[in-house]
Amino acid sequence: EAGVAQSPRYKIIEKRQSVAFWCNPISGHATLYWYQQILGQGPKLLIQFQNNGVVDDSQLPKDRFSAERLKGVDSTLKIQPAKLEDSAVYLCASRIQGGTDTQYFGPGTRLTVL
Amino acid sequence: AQSVTQPDIHITVSEGASLELRCNYSYGATPYLFWYVQSPGQGLQLLLKYFSGDTLVQGIKGFEAEFKRSQSSFNLRKPSVHWSDAAEYFCAVVTGANNLFFGTGTRLTVIP
């Protein structure tokens, strides 16, 4: 079974530029998450999707971050415009449904904002 | 509100020595607890989880964890550490919204 795929693996941009990250969850997984992991910290949830609907985006900085999961499969996370403090690893995770099923994580995208 | 504390930022052990990584949680009801490991440049991999039942949980790679309600702890242990265990370890708790709340992590260094 293929795992959670993310691309790109690395991205370097200058502040005020835009950037987008892509995630393909495990086949059949209805729930998808985006996390932000700043160096030296644990992952912090940004947004949770159930199929193509948003379940929780309370921690998403909506003035600059946006995410979508149009067909209930792949998802894209966008930052526009980026700030220096957005430098982090962005992790995507998925699980079959909700509740306490195991979350499976992708390798992450490391973003550096200069 | 639920929270997880990992008091040790960095631990160094010798290969072959035993290991214990601490995790304390704060949660009103019976918590659902997880330990994940993150190797450099990798995503997080689930080591083990506790939902209910037996308080001693066995996981992958020879790890185990014990849930102690009286101490609000869920410490991770391994009797003999291998060099390949060097990584970052995260404890996490399921929140009321059925999401994961992670601790700040403990970085493990293994010396030969």
Coordinates of N, CA and C in Angstrom, one line a residue:
Chain A
E1 N 0.9 -1.2 0.0 CA 0.0 0.0 0.0 C 0.9 1.2 0.0
A2 N 0.6 2.1 -0.9 CA 1.4 3.4 -1.0 C 1.1 4.2 0.2
G3 N 2.1 5.0 0.6 CA 1.9 5.9 1.8 C 1.4 7.3 1.3
V4 N 1.4 8.2 2.2 CA 1.0 9.6 1.9 C 2.1 10.2 1.1
A5 N 1.8 10.8 0.0 CA 2.7 11.4 -0.9 C 2.6 13.0 -0.7
Q6 N 3.8 13.6 -0.7 CA 3.8 15.1 -0.7 C 4.9 15.6 -1.7
S7 N 4.5 16.7 -2.2 CA 5.5 17.4 -3.1 C 5.3 18.9 -3.0
P8 N 6.4 19.7 -3.2 CA 7.8 19.2 -3.3 C 8.3 18.8 -1.9
R9 N 9.5 18.3 -1.9 CA 10.1 17.9 -0.6 C 10.7 19.2 0.0
Y10 N 11.2 20.1 -0.8 CA 11.9 21.3 -0.3 C 11.5 22.4 -1.2
K11 N 11.4 23.6 -0.5 CA 11.1 24.8 -1.2 C 11.7 26.0 -0.5
I12 N 12.4 26.8 -1.3 CA 13.0 28.1 -0.8 C 12.3 29.2 -1.6
I13 N 11.8 30.2 -0.8 CA 11.2 31.3 -1.5 C 11.6 32.6 -0.7
E14 N 11.3 33.7 -1.2 CA 11.6 35.0 -0.5 C 10.2 35.4 0.1
K15 N 10.4 36.2 1.2 CA 9.1 36.7 1.8 C 8.3 37.5 0.8
R16 N 7.0 37.4 1.1 CA 6.0 38.0 0.2 C 5.7 37.2 -1.0
Q17 N 6.5 36.2 -1.3 CA 6.1 35.3 -2.5 C 5.0 34.3 -2.1
S18 N 4.5 33.6 -3.0 CA 3.5 32.6 -2.8 C 4.1 31.2 -3.0
V19 N 3.4 30.3 -2.3 CA 3.9 28.9 -2.4 C 2.7 27.9 -2.2
A20 N 2.8 26.8 -2.9 CA 1.8 25.8 -2.7 C 2.4 24.4 -2.5
F21 N 1.7 23.7 -1.7 CA 2.1 22.3 -1.4 C 1.0 21.3 -1.8
W22 N 1.4 20.1 -2.2 CA 0.5 19.2 -2.6 C 0.6 17.9 -1.8
C23 N -0.6 17.3 -1.6 CA -0.6 16.0 -0.8 C -1.6 15.1 -1.4
N24 N -1.1 13.8 -1.5 CA -2.0 12.7 -2.0 C -2.1 11.7 -0.9
P25 N -3.3 11.6 -0.3 CA -3.4 10.7 0.9 C -3.4 9.2 0.5
I26 N -3.4 8.3 1.5 CA -3.5 6.9 1.2 C -4.9 6.7 0.6
S27 N -5.0 5.8 -0.4 CA -6.2 5.5 -1.1 C -7.3 5.0 -0.1
G28 N -8.5 5.7 -0.2 CA -9.6 5.3 0.7 C -9.7 6.0 2.0
H29 N -8.7 6.9 2.3 CA -8.7 7.6 3.5 C -9.5 8.9 3.4
A30 N -10.6 8.9 4.2 CA -11.5 10.0 4.0 C -11.0 11.3 4.7
T31 N -10.2 11.1 5.8 CA -9.8 12.3 6.6 C -8.4 12.7 6.2
L32 N -8.2 14.0 6.0 CA -6.8 14.5 5.6 C -6.5 15.7 6.5
Y33 N -5.2 15.8 6.9 CA -4.8 16.8 7.8 C -3.5 17.5 7.2
W34 N -3.4 18.8 7.5 CA -2.2 19.5 7.3 C -1.7 20.0 8.6
Y35 N -0.4 19.8 8.9 CA 0.3 20.2 10.1 C 1.4 21.1 9.7
Q36 N 1.8 22.0 10.6 CA 3.0 22.9 10.5 C 3.9 22.5 11.7
Q37 N 5.1 22.1 11.3 CA 6.1 21.8 12.3 C 7.3 22.7 12.3
I38 N 7.3 23.7 13.2 CA 8.5 24.6 13.3 C 9.6 23.9 14.0
L39 N 10.8 24.2 13.6 CA 12.0 23.6 14.1 C 12.0 23.6 15.6
G40 N 12.2 22.4 16.2 CA 12.3 22.3 17.7 C 10.9 22.1 18.3
Q41 N 9.9 22.0 17.5 CA 8.5 21.9 18.1 C 7.8 20.7 17.5
G42 N 6.7 20.3 18.2 CA 5.9 19.3 17.7 C 5.0 19.8 16.6
P43 N 4.4 18.9 15.8 CA 3.5 19.3 14.7 C 2.3 20.0 15.3
K44 N 1.8 21.1 14.6 CA 0.6 21.8 15.0 C -0.4 21.7 13.9
L45 N -1.6 21.3 14.3 CA -2.7 21.1 13.3 C -3.0 22.5 12.6
L46 N -3.1 22.5 11.3 CA -3.6 23.7 10.6 C -5.0 23.5 10.2
I47 N -5.3 22.4 9.6 CA -6.6 22.1 9.0 C -6.9 20.6 8.9
Q48 N -8.2 20.3 9.1 CA -8.6 18.9 8.9 C -9.8 18.9 7.9
F49 N -9.7 18.0 7.0 CA -10.8 17.7 6.0 C -11.4 16.3 6.3
Q50 N -12.7 16.3 6.1 CA -13.4 15.0 6.0 C -14.0 14.9 4.6
N51 N -13.5 14.0 3.8 CA -13.8 14.0 2.4 C -13.4 15.4 1.8
N52 N -14.3 16.2 1.2 CA -13.9 17.5 0.7 C -14.4 18.6 1.5
G53 N -14.9 18.3 2.7 CA -15.4 19.4 3.6 C -14.4 19.6 4.8
V54 N -14.3 20.9 5.2 CA -13.5 21.3 6.3 C -14.1 21.0 7.6
V55 N -13.4 20.2 8.5 CA -13.9 19.9 9.8 C -13.4 20.9 10.8
D56 N -12.1 21.2 10.7 CA -11.5 22.1 11.7 C -10.4 22.9 11.0
D57 N -10.6 24.2 11.0 CA -9.5 25.1 10.5 C -9.3 26.3 11.5
S58 N -9.6 26.0 12.7 CA -9.4 27.0 13.7 C -8.0 27.5 13.9
Q59 N -7.0 26.7 13.6 CA -5.6 27.2 13.8 C -5.0 27.6 12.4
L60 N -5.7 27.7 11.4 CA -5.2 28.1 10.1 C -5.2 29.7 10.0
P61 N -4.1 30.3 9.8 CA -4.0 31.8 9.6 C -4.7 32.1 8.3
K62 N -5.9 32.4 8.3 CA -6.7 32.5 7.1 C -6.4 33.8 6.3
D63 N -5.7 34.7 6.9 CA -5.3 35.9 6.1 C -4.2 35.6 5.0
R64 N -3.5 34.5 5.3 CA -2.5 34.1 4.3 C -2.4 32.7 3.9
F65 N -3.0 31.8 4.7 CA -3.1 30.4 4.3 C -4.4 30.0 3.8
S66 N -4.4 29.1 2.8 CA -5.6 28.5 2.3 C -5.4 27.1 2.0
A67 N -6.4 26.3 2.0 CA -6.3 24.9 1.7 C -7.6 24.4 1.0
E68 N -7.4 23.4 0.1 CA -8.6 22.9 -0.5 C -8.4 21.4 -0.8
R69 N -9.6 20.7 -0.9 CA -9.6 19.3 -1.2 C -10.8 19.1 -2.0
L70 N -10.7 19.5 -3.3 CA -11.9 19.6 -4.1 C -12.6 18.3 -4.4
K71 N -11.9 17.3 -4.7 CA -12.6 16.0 -5.0 C -12.5 15.0 -3.9
G72 N -12.2 15.4 -2.7 CA -12.1 14.5 -1.6 C -10.9 13.6 -1.6
V73 N -9.9 13.9 -2.5 CA -8.7 13.0 -2.5 C -7.5 13.9 -2.3
D74 N -6.9 14.4 -3.3 CA -5.7 15.3 -3.2 C -6.1 16.6 -2.5
S75 N -5.0 17.2 -1.9 CA -5.2 18.5 -1.2 C -4.1 19.4 -1.6
T76 N -4.3 20.7 -1.5 CA -3.3 21.7 -1.7 C -3.4 22.7 -0.6
L77 N -2.2 23.0 -0.1 CA -2.1 24.1 0.9 C -1.3 25.2 0.3
K78 N -1.8 26.4 0.4 CA -1.2 27.6 -0.2 C -0.9 28.6 0.9
I79 N 0.2 29.3 0.7 CA 0.6 30.5 1.5 C 0.8 31.6 0.6
Q80 N 0.1 32.7 0.9 CA 0.2 33.9 0.1 C -0.2 35.2 0.8
P81 N 0.7 36.1 1.1 CA 2.2 36.0 0.9 C 2.9 35.4 2.1
A82 N 4.0 34.8 1.8 CA 4.8 34.1 2.9 C 5.5 35.1 3.8
K83 N 5.7 34.8 5.0 CA 6.4 35.5 6.0 C 7.6 34.7 6.5
L84 N 8.6 35.3 7.0 CA 9.8 34.6 7.6 C 9.4 33.5 8.5
E85 N 8.4 33.8 9.4 CA 8.0 32.8 10.4 C 7.2 31.6 9.9
D86 N 7.0 31.6 8.6 CA 6.3 30.5 7.9 C 7.3 29.4 7.6
S87 N 8.6 29.6 7.8 CA 9.6 28.6 7.6 C 9.3 27.5 8.6
A88 N 9.2 26.3 8.0 CA 8.7 25.1 8.8 C 8.7 23.9 7.9
V89 N 8.4 22.8 8.5 CA 8.0 21.6 7.7 C 6.5 21.5 7.7
Y90 N 5.9 21.3 6.5 CA 4.5 21.1 6.4 C 4.2 19.6 6.1
L91 N 3.5 19.1 7.1 CA 3.2 17.6 7.1 C 1.7 17.4 6.7
C92 N 1.5 16.4 5.8 CA 0.2 16.0 5.5 C 0.0 14.6 6.1
A93 N -1.2 14.4 6.6 CA -1.5 13.1 7.2 C -2.9 12.7 6.8
S94 N -3.2 11.4 6.8 CA -4.5 10.9 6.5 C -4.9 9.7 7.3
R95 N -6.2 9.5 7.5 CA -6.6 8.3 8.1 C -8.0 7.9 7.5
I96 N -8.3 6.6 7.8 CA -9.5 6.1 7.1 C -10.7 6.9 7.3
Q97 N -11.0 7.2 8.5 CA -12.3 7.9 8.8 C -11.9 8.9 9.9
G98 N -12.6 9.0 10.9 CA -12.3 9.9 12.0 C -12.0 9.2 13.2
G99 N -12.4 9.8 14.3 CA -12.2 9.1 15.6 C -10.8 8.8 15.9
T100 N -10.4 7.6 16.4 CA -9.1 7.4 16.9 C -8.3 6.5 16.0
D101 N -8.7 6.4 14.7 CA -7.9 5.6 13.7 C -6.5 6.2 13.7
T102 N -5.6 5.4 13.3 CA -4.2 5.8 13.2 C -4.1 6.8 12.1
Q103 N -3.3 7.9 12.3 CA -3.0 8.9 11.3 C -1.6 8.4 10.7
Y104 N -1.6 8.5 9.4 CA -0.4 8.1 8.6 C 0.2 9.4 8.0
F105 N 1.5 9.7 8.2 CA 2.1 10.9 7.8 C 2.9 10.8 6.6
G106 N 2.9 11.8 5.8 CA 3.8 11.9 4.6 C 5.2 12.4 5.1
P107 N 6.1 12.5 4.2 CA 7.5 12.9 4.5 C 7.6 14.4 4.8
G108 N 6.7 15.2 4.4 CA 6.7 16.6 4.6 C 7.4 17.4 3.6
T109 N 7.0 18.7 3.6 CA 7.7 19.7 2.7 C 8.4 20.7 3.6
R110 N 9.7 20.8 3.4 CA 10.5 21.8 4.2 C 10.5 23.1 3.4
L111 N 9.9 24.1 4.0 CA 9.8 25.5 3.5 C 10.8 26.4 4.2
T112 N 11.6 27.1 3.4 CA 12.5 28.1 3.9 C 12.1 29.4 3.3
V113 N 11.8 30.4 4.1 CA 11.4 31.7 3.6 C 12.5 32.7 4.0
L114 N 13.1 33.3 2.9 CA 14.3 34.2 3.1 C 13.9 35.6 3.1
Chain B
A1 N -8.3 22.2 29.1 CA -7.9 21.8 27.7 C -6.8 20.7 27.8
Q2 N -6.8 19.8 26.8 CA -5.8 18.8 26.8 C -4.5 19.3 26.5
S3 N -3.4 18.7 27.0 CA -2.1 19.1 26.7 C -1.1 17.9 26.9
V4 N 0.0 18.0 26.4 CA 1.0 16.9 26.5 C 2.4 17.6 26.8
T5 N 3.1 17.1 27.8 CA 4.4 17.7 28.2 C 5.4 16.6 28.1
Q6 N 6.5 16.9 27.3 CA 7.7 16.1 27.3 C 8.8 16.9 27.9
P7 N 9.1 16.5 29.2 CA 10.1 17.4 29.9 C 11.5 17.3 29.4
D8 N 11.9 16.3 28.7 CA 13.3 16.1 28.3 C 13.4 16.6 26.8
I9 N 14.2 17.6 26.6 CA 14.3 18.1 25.2 C 15.3 17.2 24.5
H10 N 16.3 16.7 25.2 CA 17.4 15.9 24.5 C 17.9 14.9 25.5
I11 N 18.0 13.7 25.0 CA 18.5 12.6 25.9 C 19.6 11.9 25.1
T12 N 20.7 11.5 25.8 CA 21.8 10.8 25.2 C 22.0 9.5 25.9
V13 N 22.0 8.4 25.2 CA 22.2 7.1 25.8 C 23.2 6.3 25.0
S14 N 23.9 5.4 25.7 CA 24.8 4.5 25.0 C 24.1 3.3 24.3
E15 N 24.6 2.9 23.2 CA 24.0 1.8 22.5 C 24.0 0.6 23.5
G16 N 22.8 -0.1 23.5 CA 22.7 -1.3 24.4 C 22.1 -0.9 25.8
A17 N 22.1 0.4 26.1 CA 21.5 0.8 27.4 C 20.0 0.9 27.3
S18 N 19.4 0.9 28.4 CA 17.9 1.0 28.5 C 17.5 2.5 28.3
L19 N 16.2 2.7 27.9 CA 15.8 4.0 27.5 C 14.4 4.2 28.1
E20 N 14.2 5.4 28.7 CA 12.8 5.8 29.1 C 12.6 7.3 28.7
L21 N 11.6 7.5 27.9 CA 11.2 8.9 27.5 C 9.9 9.3 28.2
R22 N 9.9 10.4 28.8 CA 8.8 10.8 29.6 C 7.7 11.6 28.9
C23 N 6.5 11.3 29.2 CA 5.4 12.0 28.7 C 4.3 12.2 29.7
N24 N 3.9 13.4 30.0 CA 2.8 13.7 30.9 C 1.7 14.4 30.2
Y25 N 0.5 14.0 30.5 CA -0.7 14.5 29.8 C -1.6 15.2 30.8
S26 N -2.4 16.1 30.2 CA -3.5 16.7 30.9 C -4.8 16.5 30.1
Y27 N -5.7 15.8 30.7 CA -7.0 15.5 30.0 C -8.0 15.1 31.0
G28 N -9.2 15.6 30.8 CA -10.3 15.3 31.8 C -10.7 13.9 31.9
A29 N -10.9 13.3 30.7 CA -11.4 11.9 30.6 C -10.3 10.9 30.4
T30 N -10.6 9.7 30.0 CA -9.6 8.8 29.7 C -9.0 9.2 28.4
P31 N -7.7 9.4 28.4 CA -7.0 9.9 27.1 C -6.7 8.8 26.2
Y32 N -6.7 9.1 24.9 CA -6.1 8.3 23.9 C -4.7 8.8 23.6
L33 N -3.7 8.0 23.8 CA -2.3 8.4 23.7 C -1.5 7.7 22.7
F34 N -0.6 8.4 22.1 CA 0.2 7.9 21.0 C 1.7 8.3 21.3
W35 N 2.6 7.4 20.7 CA 4.0 7.8 20.6 C 4.3 7.6 19.1
Y36 N 4.9 8.7 18.5 CA 5.4 8.7 17.2 C 6.9 8.9 17.2
V37 N 7.6 8.4 16.1 CA 9.0 8.7 16.0 C 9.2 9.4 14.6
Q38 N 10.2 10.3 14.6 CA 10.5 11.0 13.4 C 12.0 11.0 13.2
S39 N 12.4 10.3 12.1 CA 13.8 10.3 11.8 C 14.1 11.5 10.9
P40 N 15.4 11.9 10.8 CA 15.7 13.1 10.0 C 15.2 13.0 8.6
G41 N 14.5 14.0 8.2 CA 14.0 14.1 6.8 C 12.8 13.2 6.6
Q42 N 12.3 12.6 7.6 CA 11.1 11.6 7.4 C 9.9 12.1 8.1
G43 N 8.8 11.6 7.7 CA 7.5 11.9 8.3 C 7.5 11.1 9.7
L44 N 6.4 11.3 10.3 CA 6.2 10.6 11.6 C 5.7 9.2 11.5
Q45 N 6.2 8.3 12.2 CA 5.8 6.9 12.2 C 5.3 6.5 13.6
L46 N 4.1 5.8 13.6 CA 3.5 5.4 14.8 C 4.3 4.3 15.4
L47 N 4.6 4.5 16.7 CA 5.3 3.4 17.5 C 4.3 2.6 18.2
L48 N 3.3 3.2 18.9 CA 2.3 2.5 19.6 C 1.2 3.5 20.1
K49 N 0.1 2.9 20.6 CA -1.0 3.7 21.0 C -1.8 3.1 22.1
Y50 N -2.4 3.9 22.9 CA -3.2 3.4 24.0 C -4.6 4.0 24.0
F51 N -5.6 3.1 24.0 CA -7.0 3.6 24.0 C -7.6 3.2 25.3
S52 N -7.5 1.9 25.7 CA -8.1 1.4 26.9 C -7.5 0.0 27.1
G53 N -7.9 -0.6 28.2 CA -7.5 -2.0 28.5 C -6.1 -2.1 29.2
D54 N -5.3 -3.0 28.8 CA -4.0 -3.3 29.4 C -3.2 -2.0 29.4
T55 N -2.7 -1.6 30.5 CA -2.0 -0.3 30.6 C -0.5 -0.4 30.1
L56 N 0.0 -1.6 29.8 CA 1.3 -1.8 29.2 C 1.1 -2.1 27.7
V57 N 1.5 -1.2 26.9 CA 1.3 -1.3 25.5 C 2.6 -1.7 24.7
Q58 N 2.5 -2.7 23.9 CA 3.7 -3.0 23.1 C 3.6 -2.4 21.7
G59 N 4.7 -1.9 21.2 CA 4.7 -1.3 19.9 C 5.8 -1.9 19.0
I60 N 6.1 -1.2 17.9 CA 7.0 -1.7 16.9 C 8.4 -1.4 17.4
K61 N 9.4 -2.1 16.8 CA 10.8 -1.8 17.1 C 11.2 -2.1 18.5
G62 N 10.5 -2.9 19.2 CA 10.8 -3.3 20.6 C 10.5 -2.2 21.6
F63 N 9.7 -1.2 21.3 CA 9.3 -0.2 22.2 C 8.0 -0.7 23.0
E64 N 7.8 -0.1 24.2 CA 6.6 -0.3 25.0 C 6.4 1.0 25.7
A65 N 5.1 1.1 26.2 CA 4.8 2.3 27.0 C 3.8 1.9 28.0
E66 N 3.8 2.5 29.2 CA 2.9 2.2 30.3 C 2.1 3.4 30.6
F67 N 0.8 3.2 30.6 CA -0.2 4.3 31.0 C -0.4 4.2 32.5
K68 N -0.1 5.3 33.2 CA -0.3 5.4 34.6 C -1.2 6.6 34.9
R69 N -2.5 6.3 35.1 CA -3.5 7.3 35.4 C -3.1 8.2 36.6
S70 N -2.6 7.5 37.6 CA -2.4 8.2 38.9 C -1.3 9.3 38.7
Q71 N -0.4 9.0 37.8 CA 0.7 10.0 37.5 C 0.5 10.8 36.2
S72 N -0.6 10.6 35.6 CA -0.9 11.2 34.3 C 0.3 11.1 33.3
S73 N 0.8 9.9 33.3 CA 2.0 9.7 32.4 C 1.8 8.5 31.4
F74 N 2.6 8.6 30.4 CA 2.6 7.6 29.4 C 4.0 7.5 28.8
N75 N 4.9 6.9 29.6 CA 6.3 6.9 29.3 C 6.7 5.8 28.3
L76 N 7.6 6.1 27.5 CA 8.0 5.2 26.4 C 9.3 4.5 26.9
R77 N 9.5 3.2 26.7 CA 10.6 2.5 27.2 C 11.1 1.5 26.1
K78 N 12.4 1.3 26.2 CA 13.0 0.2 25.4 C 14.2 -0.4 26.2
P79 N 14.3 -1.7 26.3 CA 15.3 -2.3 27.2 C 16.7 -2.1 26.7
S80 N 16.9 -2.1 25.4 CA 18.2 -2.0 24.8 C 18.2 -1.2 23.5
V81 N 18.8 0.0 23.6 CA 18.7 0.9 22.5 C 19.8 0.5 21.4
H82 N 19.3 0.7 20.1 CA 20.2 0.5 19.0 C 20.5 1.8 18.3
W83 N 21.6 1.9 17.6 CA 22.0 3.2 17.0 C 21.0 3.7 16.1
S84 N 20.2 2.8 15.5 CA 19.2 3.2 14.5 C 18.0 3.9 15.2
D85 N 17.9 3.8 16.6 CA 16.8 4.5 17.3 C 17.0 6.0 17.5
A86 N 18.2 6.5 17.1 CA 18.4 7.9 17.2 C 17.4 8.6 16.3
A87 N 16.6 9.5 16.9 CA 15.5 10.2 16.2 C 14.9 11.2 17.2
E88 N 13.8 11.8 16.7 CA 12.9 12.6 17.5 C 11.7 11.8 17.9
Y89 N 11.3 11.9 19.1 CA 10.1 11.1 19.6 C 9.1 12.1 20.1
F90 N 7.8 11.9 19.7 CA 6.7 12.7 20.0 C 5.6 11.9 20.7
C91 N 5.2 12.5 21.8 CA 4.0 12.0 22.5 C 2.8 12.8 22.0
A92 N 1.6 12.2 21.9 CA 0.5 12.9 21.4 C -0.8 12.4 22.1
V93 N -1.8 13.3 22.2 CA -3.1 12.9 22.8 C -4.2 13.3 21.9
V94 N -5.2 12.5 21.8 CA -6.4 12.9 21.0 C -7.2 13.9 21.7
T95 N -7.5 15.0 21.0 CA -8.3 16.1 21.6 C -9.8 15.8 21.5
G96 N -10.6 16.7 22.1 CA -12.0 16.6 22.1 C -12.5 16.6 20.7
A97 N -11.8 17.3 19.8 CA -12.2 17.4 18.4 C -11.7 16.2 17.6
N98 N -11.2 15.2 18.2 CA -10.6 14.0 17.6 C -9.4 14.3 16.7
N99 N -8.7 15.3 17.1 CA -7.4 15.6 16.5 C -6.3 15.2 17.4
L100 N -5.1 15.3 16.9 CA -3.9 15.0 17.7 C -3.2 16.3 18.2
F101 N -2.9 16.3 19.4 CA -2.1 17.4 20.0 C -0.8 16.8 20.4
F102 N 0.3 17.3 19.8 CA 1.6 16.8 20.0 C 2.4 17.5 21.1
G103 N 3.3 16.8 21.8 CA 4.2 17.4 22.7 C 5.3 18.0 21.8
T104 N 6.3 18.6 22.5 CA 7.4 19.3 21.8 C 8.5 18.4 21.4
G105 N 8.4 17.2 21.8 CA 9.4 16.2 21.3 C 10.6 16.0 22.2
T106 N 11.2 14.8 22.1 CA 12.5 14.5 22.8 C 13.4 14.0 21.7
R107 N 14.6 14.6 21.6 CA 15.6 14.2 20.6 C 16.5 13.2 21.3
L108 N 16.6 12.0 20.7 CA 17.4 10.9 21.3 C 18.7 10.8 20.5
T109 N 19.8 10.9 21.2 CA 21.1 10.6 20.6 C 21.7 9.3 21.1
V110 N 22.2 8.4 20.3 CA 22.7 7.1 20.7 C 24.2 7.1 20.4
I111 N 25.0 6.9 21.5 CA 26.5 6.9 21.3 C 27.0 5.5 21.3
P112 N 28.0 5.2 20.5 CA 28.5 3.8 20.4 C 29.2 3.4 21.7

